[in-house]
Short mmCIF file of N, CA and C in Angstrom, two decimals:
data_model
loop_
_atom_site.label_atom_id
_atom_site.label_comp_id
_atom_site.label_asym_id
_atom_site.label_seq_id
_atom_site.Cartn_x
_atom_site.Cartn_y
_atom_site.Cartn_z
N ASP N 1 80.88 74.38 90.60
CA ASP N 1 80.74 74.55 91.42
C ASP N 1 80.66 73.09 91.98
N ALA N 2 81.83 71.73 93.00
CA ALA N 2 81.07 70.27 92.87
C ALA N 2 80.47 70.46 93.80
N LEU N 3 79.90 69.18 93.78
CA LEU N 3 79.11 69.16 94.35
C LEU N 3 79.06 68.63 95.84
N PRO N 4 78.77 68.30 96.86
CA PRO N 4 79.57 67.76 98.00
C PRO N 4 79.41 66.46 97.64
N ILE N 5 79.85 65.87 98.96
CA ILE N 5 80.11 64.04 98.92
C ILE N 5 78.85 64.18 99.79
N SER N 6 77.80 62.21 99.36
CA SER N 6 76.34 62.11 100.36
C SER N 6 76.88 60.85 100.57
N ASP N 7 75.64 60.07 101.50
CA ASP N 7 75.64 58.79 101.32
C ASP N 7 74.56 58.48 100.72
N ALA N 8 74.54 57.16 99.99
CA ALA N 8 73.75 56.04 99.07
C ALA N 8 73.55 55.27 100.21
N ALA N 9 72.30 54.21 99.87
CA ALA N 9 72.39 53.87 100.63
C ALA N 9 71.52 52.20 99.97
N SER N 10 71.69 51.17 99.67
CA SER N 10 71.11 50.20 98.54
C SER N 10 70.33 49.16 99.37
N MET N 11 69.45 48.53 98.75
CA MET N 11 69.43 46.95 99.46
C MET N 11 68.96 46.91 98.11
N THR N 12 69.68 44.47 97.73
CA THR N 12 69.95 44.75 96.80
C THR N 12 68.84 42.78 97.55
N GLY N 13 69.25 42.10 96.09
CA GLY N 13 69.75 40.18 96.78
C GLY N 13 68.24 39.80 97.73
N VAL N 14 67.99 39.01 98.45
CA VAL N 14 67.02 38.68 99.14
C VAL N 14 66.32 39.77 100.42
N ASN N 15 67.06 40.42 100.90
CA ASN N 15 67.24 42.14 101.61
C ASN N 15 66.02 43.15 101.24
N PHE N 16 66.13 42.57 99.58
CA PHE N 16 64.79 43.18 98.87
C PHE N 16 63.59 42.51 97.91
N SER N 17 64.37 41.29 97.74
CA SER N 17 62.67 40.23 96.64
C SER N 17 61.53 39.86 97.51
N SER N 18 62.53 39.77 99.30
CA SER N 18 62.19 39.76 99.95
C SER N 18 60.13 40.11 99.96
N TRP N 19 60.36 41.61 100.24
CA TRP N 19 59.40 42.64 100.24
C TRP N 19 59.12 43.38 99.33
N TYR N 20 59.24 42.93 97.95
CA TYR N 20 59.02 43.74 96.60
C TYR N 20 58.32 43.39 95.67
N ASN N 21 57.11 43.87 95.43
CA ASN N 21 56.17 43.22 94.74
C ASN N 21 56.87 44.29 93.10
N ASN N 22 57.02 43.01 91.94
CA ASN N 22 57.49 43.19 90.92
C ASN N 22 55.87 43.56 89.33
N GLN N 23 54.60 43.66 90.12
CA GLN N 23 54.01 44.22 89.60
C GLN N 23 53.54 44.96 89.95
N GLN N 24 53.80 45.56 91.42
CA GLN N 24 52.87 47.42 91.15
C GLN N 24 53.90 47.79 92.74
N GLY N 25 52.84 48.46 93.06
CA GLY N 25 53.60 48.68 94.73
C GLY N 25 53.91 50.54 94.43
N SER N 26 53.48 51.80 95.83
CA SER N 26 53.81 53.18 95.91
C SER N 26 54.70 52.76 96.65
N ILE N 27 55.76 54.17 97.09
CA ILE N 27 56.20 54.71 97.79
C ILE N 27 56.12 55.76 98.08
N TYR N 28 56.28 56.33 99.43
CA TYR N 28 56.01 58.06 100.22
C TYR N 28 57.52 58.22 100.49
N ALA N 29 57.73 58.92 100.57
CA ALA N 29 59.36 59.91 101.14
C ALA N 29 58.83 61.46 101.45
N GLU N 30 59.79 61.91 102.93
CA GLU N 30 59.71 63.01 103.60
C GLU N 30 60.93 62.72 103.17
N TRP N 31 61.62 64.77 102.58
CA TRP N 31 63.07 64.50 101.84
C TRP N 31 63.62 66.22 102.33
N LEU N 32 64.45 66.95 102.50
CA LEU N 32 64.80 68.00 102.85
C LEU N 32 65.68 68.48 102.24
N ILE N 33 66.21 69.50 101.37
CA ILE N 33 67.16 69.80 100.60
C ILE N 33 67.52 71.42 101.33
N PRO N 34 69.27 71.35 101.70
CA PRO N 34 69.49 72.39 101.64
C PRO N 34 69.25 73.08 100.69
N THR N 35 70.19 72.33 99.81
CA THR N 35 70.29 74.08 98.47
C THR N 35 70.03 72.91 97.09
N ILE N 36 69.54 73.89 96.64
CA ILE N 36 69.29 72.92 94.93
C ILE N 36 69.48 73.68 94.23
N TYR N 37 70.59 72.44 93.37
CA TYR N 37 70.76 72.55 91.92
C TYR N 37 70.65 72.41 90.91
N ALA N 38 70.96 73.69 90.91
CA ALA N 38 70.61 73.68 88.81
C ALA N 38 71.02 72.67 88.08
N ASN N 39 72.01 72.33 88.02
CA ASN N 39 72.63 71.53 86.73
C ASN N 39 72.42 70.04 86.72
N GLY N 40 71.62 70.02 87.89
CA GLY N 40 71.32 68.10 88.53
C GLY N 40 70.86 67.91 89.21
N ASN N 41 70.04 66.23 88.17
CA ASN N 41 68.99 65.82 89.67
C ASN N 41 69.69 65.52 90.60
N GLN N 42 68.35 65.65 92.12
CA GLN N 42 68.83 65.23 93.19
C GLN N 42 68.13 64.47 93.42
N LEU N 43 68.50 62.51 93.68
CA LEU N 43 67.08 61.82 94.00
C LEU N 43 66.95 61.43 95.64
N ALA N 44 66.13 61.34 95.50
CA ALA N 44 65.52 60.98 96.83
C ALA N 44 65.50 59.44 96.56
N TRP N 45 65.37 59.09 95.45
CA TRP N 45 65.28 57.52 95.83
C TRP N 45 65.62 55.84 94.01
N SER N 46 65.88 55.88 94.20
CA SER N 46 65.68 54.70 92.41
C SER N 46 65.43 53.33 93.05
N LEU N 47 63.94 52.19 92.22
CA LEU N 47 64.26 51.25 92.47
C LEU N 47 64.78 51.03 90.61
N ASN N 48 65.77 49.66 90.78
CA ASN N 48 65.67 49.45 90.04
C ASN N 48 67.04 47.97 89.61
N ALA N 49 67.49 48.35 88.54
CA ALA N 49 68.87 47.16 88.55
C ALA N 49 69.71 46.71 87.88
N GLY N 50 70.80 47.54 88.74
CA GLY N 50 71.23 48.32 88.22
C GLY N 50 71.81 49.69 87.63
N SER N 51 71.07 49.59 87.04
CA SER N 51 72.06 51.04 86.24
C SER N 51 70.92 51.91 86.90
N ASP N 52 71.03 53.44 85.84
CA ASP N 52 70.47 54.97 86.18
C ASP N 52 69.72 54.90 85.50
N LEU N 53 69.75 54.70 83.54
CA LEU N 53 68.29 54.46 83.30
C LEU N 53 68.19 53.03 82.32
N SER N 54 67.89 52.37 83.00
CA SER N 54 67.90 51.44 82.34
C SER N 54 66.94 49.99 83.62
N ASN N 55 66.20 50.30 83.13
CA ASN N 55 64.73 48.79 83.76
C ASN N 55 64.58 50.22 85.34
N ALA N 56 63.84 51.18 85.49
CA ALA N 56 64.43 51.53 86.86
C ALA N 56 63.65 52.32 86.67
N ILE N 57 63.17 52.78 88.30
CA ILE N 57 61.91 53.98 88.06
C ILE N 57 62.42 55.00 89.38
N ASN N 58 63.13 56.09 88.78
CA ASN N 58 63.70 56.98 90.06
C ASN N 58 62.43 58.19 90.39
N CYS N 59 62.45 58.10 91.75
CA CYS N 59 62.59 59.76 92.10
C CYS N 59 63.41 60.56 92.62
N ILE N 60 62.86 62.13 91.17
CA ILE N 60 63.54 62.97 91.93
C ILE N 60 63.39 63.78 92.63
N ALA N 61 63.94 64.23 93.16
CA ALA N 61 63.72 65.06 94.56
C ALA N 61 63.25 67.04 93.70
N ASN N 62 64.49 66.94 92.95
CA ASN N 62 64.77 67.94 92.36
C ASN N 62 65.49 68.50 91.04
N TYR N 63 64.60 68.67 90.04
CA TYR N 63 65.00 67.98 88.10
C TYR N 63 65.33 69.01 87.82
N ASN N 64 66.41 69.26 88.25
CA ASN N 64 67.39 70.55 87.55
C ASN N 64 66.43 71.91 87.85
N GLY N 65 66.76 71.96 89.55
CA GLY N 65 67.05 72.75 89.86
C GLY N 65 65.29 74.12 89.44
N THR N 66 64.27 73.10 88.79
CA THR N 66 63.09 73.61 88.29
C THR N 66 62.24 74.12 89.79
N THR N 67 63.32 72.82 91.24
CA THR N 67 62.74 72.49 92.51
C THR N 67 61.08 71.60 92.26
N ARG N 68 60.96 71.33 91.00
CA ARG N 68 59.70 69.62 91.22
C ARG N 68 59.74 69.07 91.41
N SER N 69 59.67 68.03 91.67
CA SER N 69 60.03 66.50 91.65
C SER N 69 59.34 65.77 90.15
N ARG N 70 59.98 64.88 90.07
CA ARG N 70 59.07 63.70 88.92
C ARG N 70 59.91 62.24 88.85
N LEU N 71 58.42 61.07 88.23
CA LEU N 71 58.94 59.99 88.32
C LEU N 71 59.63 60.03 87.56
N LEU N 72 59.60 59.30 86.58
CA LEU N 72 61.00 58.45 84.81
C LEU N 72 60.89 57.15 85.49
N GLY N 73 59.63 55.73 84.62
CA GLY N 73 59.72 54.96 84.81
C GLY N 73 61.24 55.00 83.15
N TYR N 74 61.51 53.57 83.02
CA TYR N 74 62.42 52.91 81.74
C TYR N 74 62.19 51.46 82.84
N ASN N 75 62.69 51.16 80.93
CA ASN N 75 62.21 49.91 80.60
C ASN N 75 63.39 49.56 79.45
N GLY N 76 64.32 49.14 79.79
CA GLY N 76 65.68 48.63 78.79
C GLY N 76 66.14 50.06 78.03
N SER N 77 66.39 50.73 78.96
CA SER N 77 66.85 52.35 78.76
C SER N 77 65.91 53.43 77.53
N THR N 78 64.56 52.36 77.40
CA THR N 78 63.40 54.03 77.32
C THR N 78 61.88 54.57 77.89
N ASN N 79 62.73 55.69 78.05
CA ASN N 79 61.74 56.32 79.29
C ASN N 79 60.50 55.95 79.19
N ASP N 80 59.81 55.64 79.68
CA ASP N 80 58.24 55.13 79.38
C ASP N 80 57.28 55.88 80.40
N ALA N 81 57.85 56.37 81.28
CA ALA N 81 56.32 56.65 82.40
C ALA N 81 57.59 58.01 83.06
N ASP N 82 56.78 59.19 82.99
CA ASP N 82 57.15 60.95 83.25
C ASP N 82 56.11 61.19 83.72
N VAL N 83 56.05 61.25 85.38
CA VAL N 83 55.20 61.88 86.28
C VAL N 83 55.74 63.08 86.84
N TYR N 84 55.22 64.45 86.68
CA TYR N 84 55.64 65.72 87.06
C TYR N 84 54.71 66.47 87.87
N PRO N 85 54.55 66.28 88.59
CA PRO N 85 53.49 67.12 89.53
C PRO N 85 54.34 69.45 89.11
N SER N 86 53.29 69.70 89.74
CA SER N 86 53.62 71.37 89.79
C SER N 86 53.85 71.41 90.97
N ASN N 87 53.39 70.97 91.68
CA ASN N 87 53.64 71.55 93.11
C ASN N 87 55.32 71.45 93.04
N THR N 88 56.39 72.87 93.77
CA THR N 88 57.69 72.57 93.71
C THR N 88 57.32 72.92 95.43
N VAL N 89 59.12 72.45 95.76
CA VAL N 89 59.87 72.59 97.25
C VAL N 89 61.21 72.87 97.14
N ALA N 90 60.52 73.68 98.19
CA ALA N 90 61.71 75.51 97.72
C ALA N 90 63.28 74.11 98.68
N ALA N 91 64.24 75.62 98.93
CA ALA N 91 65.50 74.79 99.96
C ALA N 91 64.57 74.71 100.94
N ASN N 92 65.14 74.82 102.28
CA ASN N 92 65.19 74.16 103.29
C ASN N 92 63.55 73.94 103.95
N THR N 93 62.49 73.87 102.86
CA THR N 93 61.17 73.12 103.20
C THR N 93 61.30 70.94 102.95
N LEU N 94 59.78 71.09 103.65
CA LEU N 94 60.08 69.54 103.86
C LEU N 94 59.15 69.30 102.70
N GLY N 95 59.61 67.95 101.93
CA GLY N 95 59.16 68.04 100.23
C GLY N 95 58.40 66.66 100.59
N LYS N 96 56.78 66.73 100.45
CA LYS N 96 56.40 65.62 100.73
C LYS N 96 56.24 63.83 99.17
N THR N 97 56.76 62.86 98.79
CA THR N 97 56.51 62.54 97.55
C THR N 97 55.43 61.43 97.65
N ALA N 98 54.88 60.95 97.45
CA ALA N 98 53.31 60.06 97.23
C ALA N 98 53.88 59.49 95.48
N PHE N 99 54.59 58.35 95.63
CA PHE N 99 54.01 58.01 93.76
C PHE N 99 54.33 56.65 94.14
N ALA N 100 52.96 56.09 92.63
CA ALA N 100 52.47 54.86 92.85
C ALA N 100 52.62 54.35 91.31
N PHE N 101 52.88 53.07 91.01
CA PHE N 101 52.85 52.69 89.92
C PHE N 101 52.49 50.30 89.84
N THR N 102 51.76 50.54 88.25
CA THR N 102 51.59 49.56 87.57
C THR N 102 52.08 49.84 87.03
N THR N 103 51.31 48.88 86.07
CA THR N 103 51.48 48.47 84.42
C THR N 103 50.31 49.78 84.17
N ASN N 104 51.03 51.04 82.87
CA ASN N 104 50.03 51.88 82.47
C ASN N 104 48.65 52.36 83.39
N ASP N 105 49.68 52.32 84.33
CA ASP N 105 49.00 53.69 85.76
C ASP N 105 49.92 54.22 86.44
N TYR N 106 50.76 54.14 86.38
CA TYR N 106 51.71 55.63 87.27
C TYR N 106 51.35 57.03 87.74
N ALA N 107 51.04 57.07 88.78
CA ALA N 107 50.78 58.49 89.07
C ALA N 107 51.54 59.54 90.71
N GLY N 108 51.09 60.54 90.31
CA GLY N 108 52.87 60.84 92.08
C GLY N 108 51.90 62.34 92.73
N CYS N 109 52.01 62.57 93.49
CA CYS N 109 51.68 63.66 94.03
C CYS N 109 53.07 64.53 95.15
N VAL N 110 52.75 65.30 95.15
CA VAL N 110 53.50 66.14 95.74
C VAL N 110 53.14 67.41 96.30
N ASN N 111 53.33 67.46 97.94
CA ASN N 111 52.69 68.38 99.35
C ASN N 111 51.74 68.37 98.60
N GLY N 112 50.66 67.30 99.09
CA GLY N 112 49.05 67.21 98.81
C GLY N 112 48.35 68.04 97.32
N GLY N 113 49.18 68.51 96.50
CA GLY N 113 48.81 68.99 95.57
C GLY N 113 48.08 67.98 94.04
N THR N 114 47.92 68.72 92.67
CA THR N 114 47.04 67.39 92.27
C THR N 114 47.91 66.35 91.96
N VAL N 115 47.55 65.06 91.55
CA VAL N 115 48.11 64.45 91.21
C VAL N 115 48.33 63.93 89.36
N VAL N 116 49.02 63.52 89.48
CA VAL N 116 50.00 63.09 87.88
C VAL N 116 49.93 62.48 87.09
N ALA N 117 49.58 61.89 86.95
CA ALA N 117 49.46 60.29 86.09
C ALA N 117 50.29 60.38 84.29
N ASP N 118 50.24 58.69 84.33
CA ASP N 118 50.83 58.55 82.99
C ASP N 118 49.96 57.32 82.66
N THR N 119 49.28 56.87 81.59
CA THR N 119 48.93 56.15 81.32
C THR N 119 49.14 55.17 80.77
N THR N 120 50.77 54.90 80.29
CA THR N 120 51.25 54.32 79.47
C THR N 120 52.28 53.90 78.91
N ALA N 121 52.42 53.77 80.72
CA ALA N 121 54.13 53.01 80.54
C ALA N 121 54.03 51.31 81.20
N ALA N 122 54.60 50.64 80.58
CA ALA N 122 54.87 48.92 81.53
C ALA N 122 56.08 49.41 82.82
N ILE N 123 54.59 48.14 83.58
CA ILE N 123 56.18 48.08 85.11
C ILE N 123 57.84 47.64 84.69
N SER N 124 58.59 48.64 85.20
CA SER N 124 59.83 48.03 85.92
C SER N 124 59.84 47.20 85.48
N GLN N 125 60.82 46.57 85.51
CA GLN N 125 61.62 45.33 86.59
C GLN N 125 62.94 45.71 86.94
N VAL N 126 62.72 45.80 88.82
CA VAL N 126 63.38 45.69 89.28
C VAL N 126 64.19 44.88 90.04
N THR N 127 65.89 44.96 91.45
CA THR N 127 65.86 44.55 91.69
C THR N 127 66.45 44.54 93.10
N ARG N 128 66.86 46.46 92.91
CA ARG N 128 67.09 46.95 94.20
C ARG N 128 66.62 48.25 94.65
N LEU N 129 66.86 48.45 95.54
CA LEU N 129 66.43 50.33 96.33
C LEU N 129 67.52 50.84 96.95
N THR N 130 67.76 51.53 96.01
CA THR N 130 68.61 52.97 96.31
C THR N 130 68.01 54.06 96.92
N ILE N 131 68.45 54.84 97.45
CA ILE N 131 68.53 56.00 98.45
C ILE N 131 69.08 56.96 98.58
N GLY N 132 68.86 58.45 97.96
CA GLY N 132 70.08 59.64 97.74
C GLY N 132 70.41 58.95 97.40
N ALA N 133 70.32 58.52 96.08
CA ALA N 133 70.71 58.95 94.38
C ALA N 133 70.67 58.61 93.38
N TYR N 134 71.19 57.65 92.15
CA TYR N 134 70.48 56.58 91.07
C TYR N 134 72.01 55.81 92.26
N ALA N 135 71.78 54.81 91.00
CA ALA N 135 71.49 53.17 91.30
C ALA N 135 73.18 53.58 91.23
N SER N 136 74.18 54.47 91.36
CA SER N 136 75.26 54.11 90.50
C SER N 136 76.20 55.43 91.71
N GLY N 137 75.15 55.42 92.48
CA GLY N 137 75.13 57.12 93.48
C GLY N 137 75.15 58.17 92.82
N SER N 138 75.25 58.57 91.52
CA SER N 138 75.49 59.96 90.83
C SER N 138 73.67 60.32 91.45
N ASN N 139 74.25 61.93 90.91
CA ASN N 139 73.01 62.73 91.20
C ASN N 139 72.28 62.74 93.08
N PRO N 140 72.84 62.78 93.63
CA PRO N 140 72.58 62.35 95.14
C PRO N 140 71.69 63.38 95.53
N LEU N 141 71.02 63.96 96.40
CA LEU N 141 70.05 64.09 97.21
C LEU N 141 70.56 65.06 98.21
N ASN N 142 72.07 65.46 98.55
CA ASN N 142 72.21 66.38 99.27
C ASN N 142 71.59 66.66 100.33
N GLY N 143 70.75 65.89 100.97
CA GLY N 143 69.81 66.36 102.05
C GLY N 143 69.39 65.38 102.56
N THR N 144 68.78 65.44 104.02
CA THR N 144 67.62 64.51 104.62
C THR N 144 66.35 64.26 104.55
N ILE N 145 66.96 62.36 104.00
CA ILE N 145 65.20 61.57 104.41
C ILE N 145 64.72 61.78 105.62
N LYS N 146 63.29 62.17 105.76
CA LYS N 146 63.55 62.15 107.01
C LYS N 146 62.67 60.77 107.30
N ARG N 147 61.80 60.53 106.24
CA ARG N 147 60.47 58.82 106.36
C ARG N 147 60.78 58.18 104.72
N ILE N 148 60.80 57.05 104.58
CA ILE N 148 59.73 56.58 104.08
C ILE N 148 59.73 55.38 103.79
N ALA N 149 58.19 55.31 102.97
CA ALA N 149 57.54 54.08 102.94
C ALA N 149 57.16 53.48 102.36
N TYR N 150 57.29 51.63 101.52
CA TYR N 150 56.70 51.06 100.44
C TYR N 150 55.44 50.53 100.98
N TYR N 151 54.34 50.33 100.11
CA TYR N 151 53.69 49.97 100.34
C TYR N 151 53.75 48.98 99.27
N PRO N 152 53.58 47.79 98.92
CA PRO N 152 53.83 46.82 98.31
C PRO N 152 51.89 46.23 97.21
N LEU N 153 51.45 47.96 97.01
CA LEU N 153 50.09 48.28 95.63
C LEU N 153 50.54 49.26 95.41
N ARG N 154 49.22 50.21 94.38
CA ARG N 154 49.41 51.17 94.03
C ARG N 154 48.32 51.61 94.63
N LEU N 155 48.83 52.46 95.87
CA LEU N 155 47.77 53.41 96.57
C LEU N 155 46.73 53.83 95.58
N THR N 156 45.60 54.20 95.36
CA THR N 156 44.66 54.98 94.88
C THR N 156 45.46 56.22 94.81
N ASN N 157 44.77 57.52 94.12
CA ASN N 157 44.84 59.04 93.71
C ASN N 157 44.96 60.08 94.97
N THR N 158 44.01 59.41 95.14
CA THR N 158 43.23 59.60 96.87
C THR N 158 43.85 59.35 98.12
N ASN N 159 44.67 58.58 97.87
CA ASN N 159 45.42 57.99 99.21
C ASN N 159 47.09 58.94 98.62
N LEU N 160 46.92 59.11 98.00
CA LEU N 160 48.32 59.39 96.98
C LEU N 160 48.65 61.11 97.27
N GLN N 161 47.37 61.18 97.19
CA GLN N 161 46.88 63.15 97.61
C GLN N 161 46.77 63.47 99.59
N ALA N 162 46.73 62.13 99.80
CA ALA N 162 45.94 62.31 101.76
C ALA N 162 47.80 62.12 102.22
N LEU N 163 48.30 61.32 100.88
CA LEU N 163 50.19 61.27 102.55
C LEU N 163 50.77 62.10 102.08
N THR N 164 50.29 62.79 101.42
CA THR N 164 51.48 64.24 100.97
C THR N 164 51.06 65.36 101.46
N THR N 165 49.53 65.60 102.15
CA THR N 165 49.30 66.59 102.68
C THR N 165 49.50 67.10 104.53
#
């Protein structure tokens, strides 16, 4: 089955660097996926350096059909950060994710569940935000982003949980 074509937006250059903090940050997103694809990741957003898996922080709304969201951080193609909360989000159900990151302190929460952390990862140096797909445009969300908000600081775990409840 071919995946439907979808839109993906990117912000680069001064439009990105004027507000992005390369030391820490948090992103909250609300999204809805009408169809869960079993054989591919469906991306809500990606902070990246123009590559899918090299110097990127990727928020996967649906990780390979598990209906679970996942945050993966890459530094020079090495998968440094892996935050994989256990809450699931079924098709046609609003997903609320909040992921935070700074050096050796990545964390995430889905729909008010338990906050999951990874405390051994460097911060990825990125130059753009892509919404709805990887940097290359692959693995589109094939859904709707209701809201996305960026915070230029690493929100507390309590804040991540409160945002997604």
